[in-house]
Amino acid sequence: MIALLQRVAWARVEVDGQIIGAIDRGLLVLVGVQKGDTLARTDRLLERLLGYRVFPDTQDRMNLSLRDIDGALLLVPQFTLAADTRKGTRASFTSAAPPDEGERLFDALLARAFGEHPHVAAGRFGADMQVSLLNDGPVTFWLET
C-alpha cells in the first residue's frame, strides 16, 4: 500500500458539491492499493499513520504523532498513486489493485482507523472527488508498506 500523507491545518473532500469528509488539524492521507497488498499491510499502514512523528514538539522538532496531538485523520482513496511513470508520457496502472480488491482493502483500512482513532473521516472509493487542504509546513511524506 502507498500513502501520501500531508500534515494539514484543515482538509476536506467533496463529492457532487457535498462535503463528505472534513478535518481540522491532522493528516490528509491519499491511499493507493497495489496488486499483492494484504490486510496485514493495511494494519501496518494504519500503525505507521497514527504513530508517524510529523507534528512539532515544544522545540519545533517533528517528534509528535497524530495520536500525541489528538489530531484528525482524513483517508482518501487514490488509485493513481500506484501508477508506473518510468517511461513515456502516459502513466500505466498495471501495478494498481483491481477496483474490487482496492475497495475491499481501503474499506478495511478505514474500518480499522474508525476502531483505533477517535477523529477519522474519509473520501469515497471510485468517486470523482474534490480535495481541499491547507498543508501545514508544508510537510508531505510518501509511505509504503
GROMACS .gro file of N, CA, C and O in nm, residues 12-58:
model
  188
   12ARG      N    1  -1.064   1.883   0.346
   12ARG     CA    2  -1.199   1.832   0.323
   12ARG      C    3  -1.206   1.768   0.185
   12ARG      O    4  -1.126   1.797   0.097
   13VAL      N    5  -1.303   1.680   0.170
   13VAL     CA    6  -1.327   1.613   0.043
   13VAL      C    7  -1.476   1.628   0.009
   13VAL      O    8  -1.561   1.612   0.096
   14GLU      N    9  -1.501   1.663  -0.117
   14GLU     CA   10  -1.638   1.682  -0.164
   14GLU      C   11  -1.668   1.586  -0.278
   14GLU      O   12  -1.581   1.555  -0.358
   15VAL      N   13  -1.794   1.545  -0.285
   15VAL     CA   14  -1.846   1.467  -0.396
   15VAL      C   15  -1.979   1.531  -0.437
   15VAL      O   16  -2.066   1.553  -0.351
   16ASP      N   17  -1.991   1.563  -0.564
   16ASP     CA   18  -2.114   1.627  -0.615
   16ASP      C   19  -2.152   1.751  -0.536
   16ASP      O   20  -2.270   1.775  -0.506
   17GLY      N   21  -2.053   1.831  -0.498
   17GLY     CA   22  -2.078   1.956  -0.428
   17GLY      C   23  -2.109   1.942  -0.280
   17GLY      O   24  -2.131   2.041  -0.211
   18GLN      N   25  -2.109   1.819  -0.227
   18GLN     CA   26  -2.137   1.794  -0.086
   18GLN      C   27  -2.009   1.753  -0.013
   18GLN      O   28  -1.936   1.667  -0.062
   19ILE      N   29  -1.983   1.815   0.099
   19ILE     CA   30  -1.868   1.775   0.181
   19ILE      C   31  -1.901   1.641   0.246
   19ILE      O   32  -1.999   1.630   0.319
   20ILE      N   33  -1.817   1.540   0.214
   20ILE     CA   34  -1.841   1.407   0.272
   20ILE      C   35  -1.740   1.373   0.381
   20ILE      O   36  -1.759   1.276   0.453
   21GLY      N   37  -1.635   1.451   0.392
   21GLY     CA   38  -1.536   1.429   0.497
   21GLY      C   39  -1.458   1.557   0.519
   21GLY      O   40  -1.420   1.623   0.422
   22ALA      N   41  -1.436   1.593   0.644
   22ALA     CA   42  -1.361   1.715   0.675
   22ALA      C   43  -1.291   1.698   0.809
   22ALA      O   44  -1.343   1.633   0.900
   23ILE      N   45  -1.173   1.757   0.819
   23ILE     CA   46  -1.097   1.754   0.943
   23ILE      C   47  -1.033   1.890   0.968
   23ILE      O   48  -1.016   1.970   0.877
   24ASP      N   49  -0.999   1.913   1.093
   24ASP     CA   50  -0.914   2.025   1.129
   24ASP      C   51  -0.772   1.970   1.138
   24ASP      O   52  -0.738   1.878   1.065
   25ARG      N   53  -0.691   2.019   1.227
   25ARG     CA   54  -0.550   1.980   1.237
   25ARG      C   55  -0.533   1.828   1.236
   25ARG      O   56  -0.600   1.757   1.310
   26GLY      N   57  -0.445   1.782   1.148
   26GLY     CA   58  -0.419   1.639   1.142
   26GLY      C   59  -0.349   1.599   1.015
   26GLY      O   60  -0.264   1.673   0.964
   27LEU      N   61  -0.386   1.482   0.964
   27LEU     CA   62  -0.324   1.426   0.844
   27LEU      C   63  -0.428   1.398   0.736
   27LEU      O   64  -0.529   1.332   0.763
   28LEU      N   65  -0.402   1.448   0.617
   28LEU     CA   66  -0.474   1.406   0.497
   28LEU      C   67  -0.387   1.299   0.434
   28LEU      O   68  -0.268   1.321   0.408
   29VAL      N   69  -0.445   1.181   0.411
   29VAL     CA   70  -0.369   1.070   0.356
   29VAL      C   71  -0.436   1.019   0.230
   29VAL      O   72  -0.550   0.972   0.234
   30LEU      N   73  -0.365   1.031   0.117
   30LEU     CA   74  -0.409   0.972  -0.008
   30LEU      C   75  -0.357   0.829  -0.009
   30LEU      O   76  -0.238   0.805   0.015
   31VAL      N   77  -0.445   0.732  -0.035
   31VAL     CA   78  -0.412   0.590  -0.021
   31VAL      C   79  -0.424   0.520  -0.155
   31VAL      O   80  -0.529   0.524  -0.219
   32GLY      N   81  -0.316   0.455  -0.197
   32GLY     CA   82  -0.316   0.374  -0.318
   32GLY      C   83  -0.296   0.228  -0.284
   32GLY      O   84  -0.210   0.193  -0.203
   33VAL      N   85  -0.376   0.142  -0.345
   33VAL     CA   86  -0.367  -0.002  -0.320
   33VAL      C   87  -0.307  -0.068  -0.444
   33VAL      O   88  -0.352  -0.045  -0.556
   34GLN      N   89  -0.204  -0.149  -0.421
   34GLN     CA   90  -0.135  -0.217  -0.530
   34GLN      C   91  -0.169  -0.366  -0.530
   34GLN      O   92  -0.211  -0.422  -0.429
   35LYS      N   93  -0.146  -0.428  -0.646
   35LYS     CA   94  -0.160  -0.573  -0.655
   35LYS      C   95  -0.072  -0.636  -0.549
   35LYS      O   96   0.041  -0.593  -0.526
   36GLY      N   97  -0.123  -0.738  -0.483
   36GLY     CA   98  -0.045  -0.808  -0.382
   36GLY      C   99  -0.059  -0.752  -0.243
   36GLY      O  100  -0.007  -0.810  -0.147
   37ASP      N  101  -0.126  -0.637  -0.227
   37ASP     CA  102  -0.147  -0.583  -0.093
   37ASP      C  103  -0.241  -0.675  -0.015
   37ASP      O  104  -0.324  -0.744  -0.072
   38THR      N  105  -0.225  -0.671   0.118
   38THR     CA  106  -0.299  -0.762   0.206
   38THR      C  107  -0.357  -0.686   0.325
   38THR      O  108  -0.321  -0.571   0.350
   39LEU      N  109  -0.441  -0.755   0.401
   39LEU     CA  110  -0.494  -0.697   0.524
   39LEU      C  111  -0.383  -0.666   0.623
   39LEU      O  112  -0.388  -0.566   0.695
   40ALA      N  113  -0.279  -0.748   0.625
   40ALA     CA  114  -0.165  -0.722   0.714
   40ALA      C  115  -0.099  -0.589   0.678
   40ALA      O  116  -0.055  -0.516   0.767
   41ARG      N  117  -0.094  -0.558   0.550
   41ARG     CA  118  -0.034  -0.430   0.509
   41ARG      C  119  -0.123  -0.312   0.550
   41ARG      O  120  -0.072  -0.205   0.581
   42THR      N  121  -0.255  -0.332   0.549
   42THR     CA  122  -0.343  -0.223   0.594
   42THR      C  123  -0.319  -0.196   0.742
   42THR      O  124  -0.315  -0.081   0.784
   43ASP      N  125  -0.303  -0.303   0.820
   43ASP     CA  126  -0.276  -0.287   0.963
   43ASP      C  127  -0.145  -0.212   0.985
   43ASP      O  128  -0.137  -0.122   1.069
   44ARG      N  129  -0.043  -0.250   0.912
   44ARG     CA  130   0.089  -0.186   0.927
   44ARG      C  131   0.082  -0.039   0.884
   44ARG      O  132   0.141   0.048   0.950
   45LEU      N  133   0.010  -0.011   0.777
   45LEU     CA  134  -0.002   0.127   0.731
   45LEU      C  135  -0.072   0.212   0.836
   45LEU      O  136  -0.025   0.321   0.869
   46LEU      N  137  -0.181   0.163   0.892
   46LEU     CA  138  -0.252   0.240   0.994
   46LEU      C  139  -0.164   0.264   1.116
   46LEU      O  140  -0.160   0.375   1.170
   47GLU      N  141  -0.091   0.162   1.157
   47GLU     CA  142   0.001   0.176   1.269
   47GLU      C  143   0.101   0.289   1.242
   47GLU      O  144   0.128   0.372   1.329
   48ARG      N  145   0.154   0.292   1.122
   48ARG     CA  146   0.251   0.395   1.087
   48ARG      C  147   0.185   0.533   1.081
   48ARG      O  148   0.242   0.632   1.127
   49LEU      N  149   0.065   0.542   1.022
   49LEU     CA  150  -0.002   0.671   1.011
   49LEU      C  151  -0.033   0.731   1.147
   49LEU      O  152  -0.012   0.851   1.169
   50LEU      N  153  -0.081   0.650   1.238
   50LEU     CA  154  -0.117   0.701   1.370
   50LEU      C  155   0.006   0.733   1.456
   50LEU      O  156  -0.002   0.817   1.546
   51GLY      N  157   0.117   0.667   1.429
   51GLY     CA  158   0.237   0.687   1.510
   51GLY      C  159   0.348   0.767   1.445
   51GLY      O  160   0.448   0.797   1.510
   52TYR      N  161   0.332   0.804   1.317
   52TYR     CA  162   0.439   0.874   1.246
   52TYR      C  163   0.456   1.014   1.305
   52TYR      O  164   0.359   1.090   1.319
   53ARG      N  165   0.578   1.048   1.338
   53ARG     CA  166   0.605   1.174   1.408
   53ARG      C  167   0.628   1.288   1.307
   53ARG      O  168   0.738   1.304   1.255
   54VAL      N  169   0.523   1.365   1.285
   54VAL     CA  170   0.530   1.475   1.188
   54VAL      C  171   0.485   1.609   1.247
   54VAL      O  172   0.490   1.710   1.178
   55PHE      N  173   0.444   1.609   1.374
   55PHE     CA  174   0.397   1.732   1.436
   55PHE      C  175   0.503   1.785   1.531
   55PHE      O  176   0.575   1.709   1.595
   56PRO      N  177   0.514   1.919   1.540
   56PRO     CA  178   0.622   1.978   1.620
   56PRO      C  179   0.600   1.967   1.770
   56PRO      O  180   0.487   1.978   1.819
   57ASP      N  181   0.712   1.945   1.841
   57ASP     CA  182   0.710   1.948   1.987
   57ASP      C  183   0.742   2.090   2.033
   57ASP      O  184   0.742   2.183   1.952
   58THR      N  185   0.771   2.109   2.160
   58THR     CA  186   0.797   2.243   2.212
   58THR      C  187   0.926   2.305   2.158
   58THR      O  188   0.943   2.426   2.164
   0.00000   0.00000   0.00000
